[in-house]
Amino acid sequence: MIKLQIFTLAFLVSGLFVSAQNTDRQAPEGFDVEKKDIPRGKIDSIQYVSKTVGTTRKALIYTPPGYKKGNKYPVLYLLHGIGGDEKEWYKNGTPQIILDNLYAQGKLTPMIVVLPNGRAMKDDRATGNIMAKDKVDAFATFEKDLLNDLIPAVEKKYPVKKDRENRAIAGLSMGGGQTLNFGLGNINKFAWVGAFSSAPNTKEPQQLLPNPQKAKELKLLFISCGDQDGLMPFSKRTSDYLTANKIPHIFYIEPGGHDFKVWKNDLYIFSQLIFKPVDQSNFSEFTVFGTPAESNIRNAQFPQILRNGKAIFKVKAPEAQKVQIDLGKKYDLKKESDGSWKAITDSLSEGFHYYSLLIDNVAVADPSSKSFYGMGRYASGIEVPFAGDGYYAMKDVPHGDIRIQNFFSKVTNSWRRIFIYTPPGYDKNLNENYPALYILHGGGEDESGWATQGKANLILDNLIAEGKAKSMILIMPDANIGPAGFGNFGIRNLQMLEKEIKESVIPFAESNFRIKKDAPNRAMAGLSMGGIYTLYTGIQNSEMFSSLGVFSSGWMLPALQKVADDEYKFLADNKSKFNSNIKNFWIAMGGKNDIAYQNNQIMMKKLDELGVKYTYSEYPGGHTWPVWRNNLYQFAQLIFK
């Protein structure tokens, strides 16, 4: 029996960056060990007058090997954490050793490094309650001290280049938050920004960059965090905001927690990138790990997704002979010495993907990922974020509810399960009745599809909050009825579901929920197989509905040729009635890669010949949930208006 011990997904990136990015993705062993017989830099302590604090303050200065006062150098300001001072990096991070070793390998641009005390107050020692309000506030006060006192003092005493292109700022933890706050708040002062494991002092992204396009003036924006660091959300939310606004940056995720092992590695990487030409086109490749997929089970670190959509599955199954991942395309995993298997995927398209883990040709669900009913069985699913996915994101807006109920079907003579979305305020606004959209899933899926894979509740929550859609109730029944499988799919199934919608689903919904019971307030839609049901039910009963949405569908030919011919004849005889009743006959496809595309083209040509009014929309993505999510997003804005 195969024992699946650990299922993990990690990211590997092939190839090296050019120019400034031609560096390791992780520091090699011994990078922070003092080497013999190499030139060394020097650490000095300086004092400067701080008008901001009203006292004389201290900082450490690192000057590179071969330092000469006759030369001009760029400067890196390197900030410590909440429990440290100007000596924290020196004592625990050994920057002088890391940088000396890099200089010896010819990997650095010669620079001066300033290590200040970021706690800008008269008693700036890291003693007592370091979380006391006055001490925390002092980290914010340091911005003024840095800009008005420290930088001028350094530029007066040392031969440094004084333009922003030769000034960098970086820091760890509390200093990482300062780095983002100060660096992004003063882009006219800094061209290179490196935030390591940013702490909660980091401002909200909209405060950091109210005009995000300004950040394009930076040479490099580097955000890093250990994959086991509990402060990851502060780095991720900043990166997500930058990504949404198409701001080039590196989001570098590495193995580790909130400690100097991580921050030493950050300094090793960041110091090699600054004060050199930078190829921003490759920023999305520069990382060790990605972020855990939204579709992971609770606390599962893997699967992970990188900003470019690539993924590597890593599975520990030492007794297996062959391991694959099936994402539509199969990827062979390579066995490693510790019994784990690993493989890189291509860049995955946006949104939701079903996948299976194949262990010795047996398809199983990945226990690290949520399972979804699709493909006629439960399968794993992975969610790939993209810049335009905000319309189905969980936002700080009023939320509706998903209710799961059972009703007795007179058609199947059995109990059937149904999912129902009620809009925000439904349980408070007891005197208000709502329009209803009856929406059907596709083949191989069930009544849970629109609520889980489809994110229908979030789509409607956001649309309603923005005033783009009417508050409505969403009815999601089980469209699996009659003989199973597409080979048996025909007029009997169509008639059975039409009857169940009319005699069981609509009566149940309208008697148990506050639903308006007239055609102007009733719509129907469906995807793929559900689109065929929508066509049949809607055409036969146009007096019951005001809108029909047909997503990635059309009469399935040649299997449904006779049904299609009968429907066209019915439309020809009832064209005026249909055109008058159906205000929105909305047909949408996932482009030419949609498996239903040709059937749909044939259908629309026939509708044109008959003079049936409809609107056509196309969203690229083939026959997939990202397309259908967008279809609902568009269709919901058109109905009940």
XYZ file of C-alpha atoms in Angstrom:
641
model
C 0.000 0.000 0.000
C 1.313 3.407 -0.850
C 1.729 5.718 2.124
C 1.480 9.356 1.202
C 3.503 11.006 3.930
C 3.875 14.617 2.976
C 2.315 16.592 0.186
C 4.061 19.836 -0.481
C 4.322 22.274 -3.321
C 7.355 24.518 -3.702
C 8.631 26.812 -6.374
C 11.823 26.391 -8.335
C 12.929 28.938 -10.855
C 15.123 27.966 -13.763
C 17.766 30.254 -15.159
C 19.555 33.251 -13.711
C 18.856 36.931 -14.052
C 21.047 39.034 -16.247
C 22.943 42.089 -15.023
C 21.989 42.831 -11.404
C 19.870 39.679 -11.225
C 22.770 37.371 -12.134
C 22.988 36.084 -8.595
C 22.083 33.116 -6.451
C 18.505 32.651 -5.337
C 19.824 31.654 -1.914
C 23.077 32.273 -0.129
C 25.451 29.298 -0.358
C 26.821 27.549 2.690
C 29.613 29.569 4.307
C 28.505 32.918 2.892
C 28.595 34.426 6.404
C 31.842 32.766 7.549
C 34.947 34.950 7.728
C 37.395 34.090 4.958
C 41.141 34.351 5.296
C 43.378 36.332 3.006
C 40.744 38.585 1.474
C 40.521 42.387 1.657
C 38.274 43.603 4.460
C 36.090 46.589 4.991
C 35.968 48.573 8.196
C 33.280 49.248 10.819
C 33.378 52.656 12.548
C 31.083 54.406 14.993
C 29.997 57.964 14.262
C 28.027 60.597 16.114
C 25.723 63.187 14.619
C 23.603 66.016 15.941
C 19.908 65.292 15.709
C 17.752 68.408 15.727
C 14.745 66.094 15.465
C 15.477 64.383 18.791
C 17.392 67.234 20.413
C 20.487 65.209 21.209
C 23.617 63.668 19.738
C 22.967 60.232 18.293
C 25.122 57.273 17.211
C 25.353 55.103 14.106
C 27.760 52.497 12.734
C 29.381 52.930 9.338
C 30.758 50.170 7.137
C 33.251 51.257 4.509
C 34.164 48.723 1.798
C 37.555 47.090 1.145
C 39.831 49.500 -0.695
C 37.864 52.497 0.559
C 39.403 55.801 -0.549
C 38.232 59.259 0.397
C 38.990 60.402 -3.130
C 36.266 58.147 -4.529
C 32.518 58.658 -4.398
C 30.275 55.863 -3.115
C 26.579 55.016 -3.099
C 25.032 54.496 0.346
C 22.802 51.829 1.868
C 20.930 52.694 5.074
C 20.342 49.397 6.912
C 17.733 49.389 9.698
C 17.283 47.042 12.686
C 14.232 45.508 14.420
C 12.135 46.587 17.402
C 14.405 44.896 19.952
C 17.671 46.168 18.524
C 19.765 49.268 18.055
C 22.566 50.400 15.784
C 24.623 47.338 16.820
C 21.979 44.657 16.150
C 23.011 43.979 12.563
C 26.703 44.052 13.534
C 26.282 41.576 16.388
C 23.765 39.175 14.883
C 23.836 39.718 11.148
C 27.598 40.133 10.556
C 27.080 42.362 7.500
C 30.791 43.141 7.395
C 31.627 39.448 6.822
C 28.840 38.887 4.268
C 29.799 41.977 2.287
C 33.552 41.357 2.496
C 33.050 37.869 1.047
C 30.900 39.227 -1.766
C 33.460 41.925 -2.587
C 36.146 39.252 -2.789
C 34.017 37.438 -5.400
C 33.454 40.639 -7.376
C 29.702 40.527 -6.819
C 29.110 43.956 -5.258
C 29.214 47.543 -6.317
C 31.442 49.250 -3.689
C 29.139 51.040 -1.236
C 29.047 52.592 2.198
C 26.561 51.037 4.628
C 25.059 53.073 7.470
C 23.585 51.219 10.466
C 21.609 53.754 12.534
C 19.482 53.499 15.641
C 15.913 53.639 14.311
C 14.419 54.464 17.721
C 14.489 58.261 17.494
C 14.229 59.373 21.130
C 16.680 60.692 23.689
C 16.949 57.392 25.546
C 17.145 55.165 22.499
C 18.353 52.027 24.260
C 16.510 48.760 23.633
C 15.695 48.299 27.314
C 12.557 48.039 29.428
C 9.253 47.627 27.656
C 10.312 47.884 24.025
C 6.642 47.822 23.037
C 5.805 50.929 25.076
C 3.947 53.538 23.046
C 6.668 56.177 23.224
C 9.265 53.685 21.997
C 7.084 52.450 19.161
C 6.262 56.037 18.164
C 9.988 56.785 18.087
C 10.374 54.424 15.115
C 8.021 56.657 13.129
C 9.852 59.785 14.331
C 13.045 58.329 12.855
C 11.849 59.246 9.358
C 12.449 62.919 10.111
C 15.720 62.167 11.895
C 16.926 60.098 8.929
C 16.057 62.645 6.250
C 16.944 65.875 8.067
C 19.813 64.872 10.343
C 21.508 61.542 9.589
C 21.705 61.680 5.783
C 23.119 65.242 5.770
C 25.664 64.220 8.438
C 26.810 61.198 6.440
C 27.049 63.223 3.247
C 29.096 65.872 5.018
C 31.598 63.453 6.571
C 31.934 60.748 3.883
C 32.587 60.843 0.132
C 29.131 59.681 -0.922
C 27.060 60.271 -4.013
C 24.123 62.479 -3.032
C 21.522 61.705 -5.696
C 18.595 59.328 -5.095
C 19.899 56.847 -7.687
C 22.816 56.199 -5.342
C 20.840 55.949 -2.113
C 19.216 52.734 -0.850
C 17.265 51.830 2.277
C 16.631 48.373 3.728
C 15.690 46.882 7.055
C 14.443 43.863 8.976
C 11.140 43.425 10.842
C 10.327 46.824 12.431
C 13.060 48.207 10.206
C 11.409 46.516 7.233
C 8.223 48.413 8.017
C 10.231 51.628 8.339
C 11.864 50.869 5.008
C 8.538 50.656 3.217
C 7.068 53.634 5.064
C 10.085 55.883 4.503
C 11.245 54.556 1.138
C 7.865 54.637 -0.575
C 6.981 57.878 1.154
C 10.169 59.540 -0.142
C 10.776 58.156 -3.603
C 12.534 61.426 -4.384
C 15.174 60.410 -1.811
C 15.601 56.657 -2.419
C 15.783 54.618 -5.627
C 16.417 51.220 -3.990
C 14.101 49.820 -1.298
C 14.500 46.460 0.476
C 11.983 45.403 3.136
C 12.878 42.186 4.990
C 10.055 40.515 7.002
C 8.131 43.756 7.442
C 6.417 44.157 10.810
C 2.930 45.513 11.694
C 4.246 49.075 11.659
C 4.030 48.843 7.875
C 1.359 51.226 6.630
C -1.628 49.958 4.675
C -0.772 49.803 0.942
C -3.120 52.655 0.055
C -1.305 54.834 2.614
C 2.108 53.709 1.465
C 1.337 54.507 -2.148
C -1.804 56.589 -2.670
C -0.414 57.150 -6.175
C 1.007 53.680 -6.913
C 2.350 54.650 -10.334
C 4.916 56.823 -8.540
C 6.693 53.619 -7.480
C 7.675 52.978 -11.089
C 10.405 55.553 -10.529
C 12.189 53.115 -8.204
C 15.116 51.153 -9.576
C 14.280 48.234 -7.305
C 11.526 47.466 -4.808
C 12.466 44.264 -2.982
C 10.058 42.689 -0.471
C 11.090 39.474 1.277
C 9.816 37.150 3.971
C 10.402 33.657 5.304
C 7.744 31.143 4.332
C 7.210 30.210 8.012
C 7.081 33.816 9.240
C 3.843 34.774 10.979
C 4.280 38.319 9.661
C 3.951 37.169 6.051
C 0.527 38.884 5.624
C 2.114 42.346 5.917
C 4.536 41.614 3.079
C 1.946 39.839 0.973
C -0.701 42.575 1.179
C 1.873 45.120 -0.045
C 2.971 42.840 -2.872
C -0.647 42.127 -3.820
C -1.375 45.861 -4.015
C 1.697 46.439 -6.166
C 0.769 43.540 -8.435
C -2.797 44.797 -8.811
C -1.412 48.162 -9.884
C 1.220 46.607 -12.180
C 4.190 47.973 -10.229
C 7.415 46.049 -10.914
C 8.833 44.554 -7.730
C 10.451 41.435 -6.351
C 8.460 39.433 -3.807
C 11.158 37.114 -2.510
C 9.844 34.239 -0.378
C 12.503 32.048 1.203
C 12.659 29.132 3.615
C 12.605 30.156 7.264
C 10.906 32.147 9.978
C 11.456 35.512 11.643
C 15.170 35.390 12.412
C 18.641 36.362 11.306
C 19.115 33.239 9.212
C 16.522 34.752 6.885
C 17.753 38.344 7.176
C 21.386 37.425 6.496
C 20.220 35.723 3.315
C 18.174 38.834 2.438
C 21.199 41.068 2.810
C 23.262 38.665 0.726
C 20.686 38.805 -2.088
C 19.649 42.471 -1.888
C 23.187 43.872 -1.707
C 24.044 42.213 -5.024
C 21.058 43.744 -6.790
C 21.541 47.402 -5.919
C 23.476 50.141 -7.677
C 23.580 48.112 -10.908
C 21.493 47.871 -14.092
C 18.254 46.025 -13.368
C 16.089 43.918 -15.684
C 12.612 44.402 -14.229
C 11.025 42.025 -16.739
C 12.284 39.059 -14.730
C 11.218 40.199 -11.270
C 8.394 37.650 -11.036
C 10.918 34.815 -11.405
C 13.131 35.886 -8.529
C 12.072 33.846 -5.527
C 12.556 30.495 -3.843
C 8.938 29.823 -2.856
C 5.529 31.145 -3.758
C 2.586 31.851 -1.470
C 0.175 29.166 -0.286
C -2.753 28.798 -2.658
C -6.071 30.179 -1.467
C -7.524 26.724 -2.142
C -5.266 24.994 0.421
C -6.755 23.379 3.500
C -6.286 25.213 6.795
C -2.617 25.801 7.715
C -1.289 23.948 4.664
C 1.747 25.777 3.331
C 1.514 24.007 -0.010
C 0.497 24.010 -2.851
C 2.074 27.378 -3.574
C 1.687 29.847 -6.415
C 4.236 32.298 -7.748
C 3.277 35.607 -9.289
C 3.964 34.234 -12.774
C 1.587 31.330 -12.125
C 4.161 28.525 -12.154
C 4.163 25.838 -9.512
C 6.239 22.882 -8.399
C 4.598 19.960 -6.717
C 6.697 18.155 -4.174
C 5.271 14.899 -2.860
C 6.905 12.547 -0.380
C 5.894 9.039 -1.403
C 9.010 6.847 -1.026
C 7.241 3.585 -1.949
C 5.767 4.901 -5.188
C 7.183 3.932 -8.552
C 5.663 6.787 -10.522
C 4.122 10.098 -9.464
C 2.379 12.627 -11.705
C 0.237 15.720 -11.397
C -2.681 15.919 -13.812
C -3.726 19.514 -14.534
C -5.234 18.705 -17.901
C -1.614 18.313 -18.900
C 0.281 15.643 -16.997
C 3.578 16.470 -15.313
C 6.025 13.730 -14.315
C 7.579 14.236 -10.898
C 11.219 13.299 -10.354
C 12.170 11.236 -7.335
C 14.816 12.623 -4.976
C 17.078 10.908 -2.474
C 14.784 11.545 0.522
C 11.812 9.834 -1.113
C 10.118 13.029 -2.263
C 9.031 13.712 -5.828
C 9.232 17.081 -7.506
C 8.302 18.770 -10.789
C 7.773 22.255 -12.151
C 4.597 23.178 -14.021
C 4.188 25.582 -16.862
C 2.649 28.943 -16.076
C -0.975 28.214 -15.232
C -3.781 30.397 -16.511
C -5.833 32.545 -14.168
C -8.385 31.341 -11.684
C -9.543 27.853 -10.738
C -8.073 24.550 -11.942
C -9.059 20.991 -11.107
C -6.112 18.656 -10.600
C -5.373 15.115 -9.519
C -2.380 13.470 -7.947
C -1.493 10.256 -9.783
C 0.338 7.706 -7.630
C 1.287 4.701 -9.742
C -1.525 5.666 -12.146
C -4.155 5.875 -9.394
C -5.881 9.296 -9.321
C -6.263 10.634 -5.762
C -7.120 13.986 -4.235
C -4.292 15.969 -2.662
C -4.957 16.076 1.110
C -3.208 19.451 1.303
C -5.788 21.036 -0.977
C -9.532 21.458 -0.768
C -11.567 19.014 -2.809
C -14.376 20.001 -5.169
C -17.065 17.983 -6.889
C -16.112 18.172 -10.540
C -15.271 15.801 -13.398
C -17.926 13.495 -11.973
C -16.002 12.963 -8.730
C -14.249 14.839 -5.964
C -10.955 16.265 -7.170
C -8.379 18.708 -5.891
C -8.564 22.319 -6.941
C -5.974 25.065 -7.080
C -6.681 28.785 -7.314
C -4.293 30.936 -9.365
C -4.624 34.652 -8.581
C -4.289 37.319 -11.259
C -4.363 41.097 -11.436
C -8.047 41.314 -12.388
C -9.530 38.912 -9.846
C -10.755 41.550 -7.406
C -14.387 41.165 -8.457
C -14.582 37.829 -6.618
C -12.213 38.646 -3.745
C -13.353 38.628 -0.133
C -13.738 42.331 0.672
C -14.831 44.470 3.594
C -18.387 44.831 2.309
C -21.748 43.508 3.569
C -22.000 39.801 2.842
C -24.933 37.577 1.994
C -25.399 33.968 3.049
C -25.199 30.597 1.353
C -27.993 28.345 2.630
C -28.171 24.619 1.942
C -31.629 23.050 2.033
C -33.436 19.924 0.917
C -36.709 19.823 -0.988
C -38.838 16.963 -2.215
C -38.976 16.712 -5.986
C -42.289 15.527 -7.430
C -40.456 14.786 -10.671
C -37.790 12.420 -9.323
C -39.898 11.358 -6.330
C -36.850 11.941 -4.123
C -35.243 14.474 -1.824
C -32.954 16.889 -3.642
C -30.371 19.322 -2.247
C -30.315 22.982 -3.266
C -27.928 25.888 -2.569
C -29.479 29.336 -2.108
C -27.708 32.692 -1.844
C -29.552 35.427 0.033
C -28.180 38.969 -0.327
C -26.831 41.214 2.460
C -29.624 42.450 4.708
C -32.034 39.640 3.835
C -32.666 38.704 7.485
C -33.038 42.338 8.562
C -35.141 43.770 5.756
C -38.114 41.518 6.475
C -40.543 43.575 4.419
C -38.458 43.414 1.258
C -38.947 40.850 -1.508
C -36.235 40.107 -4.049
C -35.813 39.050 -7.689
C -34.350 35.592 -8.239
C -31.759 34.153 -10.615
C -31.960 30.378 -11.124
C -28.474 29.254 -12.164
C -27.292 25.801 -13.220
C -23.917 24.077 -13.066
C -22.241 22.069 -15.826
C -21.765 18.376 -16.517
C -19.759 16.423 -13.944
C -20.546 19.021 -11.267
C -23.437 19.484 -8.863
C -25.445 22.071 -6.952
C -22.359 23.122 -4.959
C -20.469 24.260 -8.073
C -21.562 27.889 -8.307
C -21.143 28.422 -4.551
C -17.654 26.875 -4.331
C -15.819 26.788 -7.655
C -17.894 29.695 -8.959
C -17.596 32.062 -5.967
C -21.066 33.314 -6.876
C -21.736 34.742 -3.419
C -18.595 36.899 -3.456
C -19.286 38.093 -6.994
C -22.766 39.238 -6.003
C -21.661 40.665 -2.641
C -19.158 42.912 -4.411
C -21.497 43.906 -7.231
C -24.291 44.785 -4.812
C -21.905 46.779 -2.590
C -20.743 48.780 -5.628
C -24.300 49.406 -6.787
C -23.662 47.529 -10.032
C -26.256 44.820 -9.487
C -29.649 44.591 -7.851
C -29.927 42.709 -4.577
C -31.144 39.296 -5.657
C -31.580 35.728 -4.495
C -29.550 33.080 -6.307
C -31.098 29.610 -6.616
C -28.590 26.835 -7.390
C -30.311 23.459 -7.898
C -28.856 20.087 -8.841
C -29.096 19.763 -12.618
C -28.127 16.069 -12.587
C -31.360 14.368 -13.497
C -32.458 11.398 -15.572
C -30.026 8.965 -17.245
C -26.429 9.760 -16.311
C -23.688 10.701 -18.741
C -23.628 12.714 -21.937
C -24.227 9.548 -23.928
C -27.714 9.397 -22.421
C -28.253 13.169 -22.425
C -31.282 13.986 -24.527
C -34.853 15.131 -24.682
C -35.899 13.072 -21.634
C -33.366 14.829 -19.396
C -34.333 18.220 -20.784
C -37.996 17.606 -20.193
C -37.425 16.243 -16.691
C -35.378 19.227 -15.537
C -37.767 21.687 -17.185
C -40.573 20.064 -15.242
C -38.606 20.020 -11.989
C -37.715 23.703 -12.331
C -41.376 24.600 -12.920
C -43.075 22.215 -10.502
C -40.564 21.816 -7.666
C -37.623 24.242 -7.660
C -39.456 27.527 -8.314
C -42.421 26.679 -6.030
C -40.049 25.611 -3.229
C -37.944 28.780 -3.565
C -40.936 31.138 -3.801
C -42.730 29.570 -0.837
C -39.693 29.500 1.460
C -37.954 32.764 0.531
C -39.161 36.313 -0.027
C -39.019 36.168 -3.812
C -40.971 38.290 -6.257
C -43.148 35.929 -8.249
C -43.439 37.573 -11.650
C -41.445 37.140 -14.855
C -39.721 40.569 -14.757
C -38.109 39.452 -11.494
C -37.146 35.946 -12.586
C -34.040 35.000 -14.609
C -32.307 31.756 -15.521
C -28.726 30.976 -16.512
C -26.409 28.016 -16.805
C -22.974 26.936 -17.948
C -22.178 24.163 -20.436
C -24.753 21.396 -19.757
C -26.622 23.883 -17.580
C -26.646 26.252 -20.539
C -28.440 23.640 -22.642
C -31.027 23.221 -19.891
C -31.392 27.012 -19.777
C -31.948 27.136 -23.531
C -34.604 24.442 -23.466
C -36.466 25.659 -20.374
C -36.217 29.319 -21.343
C -37.346 28.869 -24.934
C -40.274 26.666 -23.958
C -41.321 28.997 -21.129
C -40.292 32.510 -22.123
C -43.333 33.942 -20.341
C -41.773 32.851 -17.019
C -38.477 34.729 -17.380
C -37.156 38.156 -18.328
C -33.511 37.172 -18.833
C -31.624 34.078 -19.990
C -27.867 33.592 -19.666
C -26.213 30.845 -21.722
C -22.538 30.367 -20.807
C -20.171 28.192 -22.882
C -23.035 26.299 -24.448
C -25.158 25.661 -27.502
C -27.033 22.630 -28.775
C -24.672 19.657 -28.485
C -24.349 18.286 -32.017
C -24.980 15.805 -33.465
C -26.453 14.257 -30.283
C -29.113 16.960 -29.879
C -29.695 17.763 -33.549
C -33.372 16.765 -33.437
C -33.890 18.740 -30.212
C -32.204 21.770 -31.791
C -34.341 21.522 -34.925
C -37.511 21.332 -32.839
C -36.434 24.332 -30.759
C -35.673 26.407 -33.863
C -39.100 25.537 -35.263
C -40.682 26.535 -31.944
C -38.771 29.846 -32.007
C -39.792 30.491 -35.590
C -43.442 30.050 -34.597
C -43.045 32.112 -31.402
C -40.375 34.660 -32.340
C -42.374 37.756 -31.433
C -43.418 36.289 -28.099
C -39.849 35.261 -27.241
C -38.306 38.582 -28.266
C -40.933 40.446 -26.278
C -40.619 38.340 -23.117
C -36.837 37.923 -22.914
C -35.277 41.336 -22.351
C -31.753 39.921 -21.975
C -30.867 36.853 -24.028
C -27.169 36.863 -23.174
C -24.856 34.312 -24.803
C -21.219 34.094 -23.701
C -18.255 31.955 -24.687
C -14.680 31.350 -23.571
C -13.249 32.087 -26.999
C -12.223 29.666 -29.737
C -10.613 27.344 -27.189
C -14.004 26.723 -25.614
C -15.094 23.171 -26.482
C -18.632 24.444 -27.078
C -17.496 27.236 -29.427
C -18.472 25.637 -32.753
C -21.872 24.459 -31.501
C -22.498 27.981 -30.246
C -21.504 29.546 -33.580
C -23.936 27.259 -35.394
C -26.688 28.162 -32.938
C -26.127 31.923 -33.199
C -26.150 31.744 -37.005
C -29.534 30.050 -36.832
C -30.823 32.614 -34.307
C -29.759 35.375 -36.716
C -31.660 33.686 -39.530
C -34.764 33.474 -37.333
C -34.492 37.089 -36.186
C -34.157 36.155 -32.511
C -32.580 38.974 -30.514
C -29.557 38.187 -28.343
C -26.310 39.709 -27.096
C -22.986 37.911 -27.499
C -20.006 38.246 -25.170
C -16.612 36.575 -25.203
C -14.085 36.205 -22.383
C -10.897 34.249 -23.198
C -10.184 31.164 -21.160
C -11.851 28.206 -22.841
C -14.290 25.947 -21.040
C -13.287 26.843 -17.486
C -14.525 28.388 -14.252
C -12.598 31.654 -14.706
C -14.732 32.254 -17.808
C -18.001 31.394 -16.046
C -17.194 33.540 -13.021
C -16.733 36.459 -15.371
C -19.941 35.526 -17.197
C -21.919 35.750 -13.954
C -20.171 39.022 -13.108
C -21.284 40.527 -16.421
C -24.759 38.960 -16.586
C -25.748 39.919 -13.028
C -25.230 43.581 -13.896
C -27.763 43.387 -16.747
C -30.751 41.732 -15.138
C -33.721 43.080 -13.158
C -33.185 46.614 -14.419
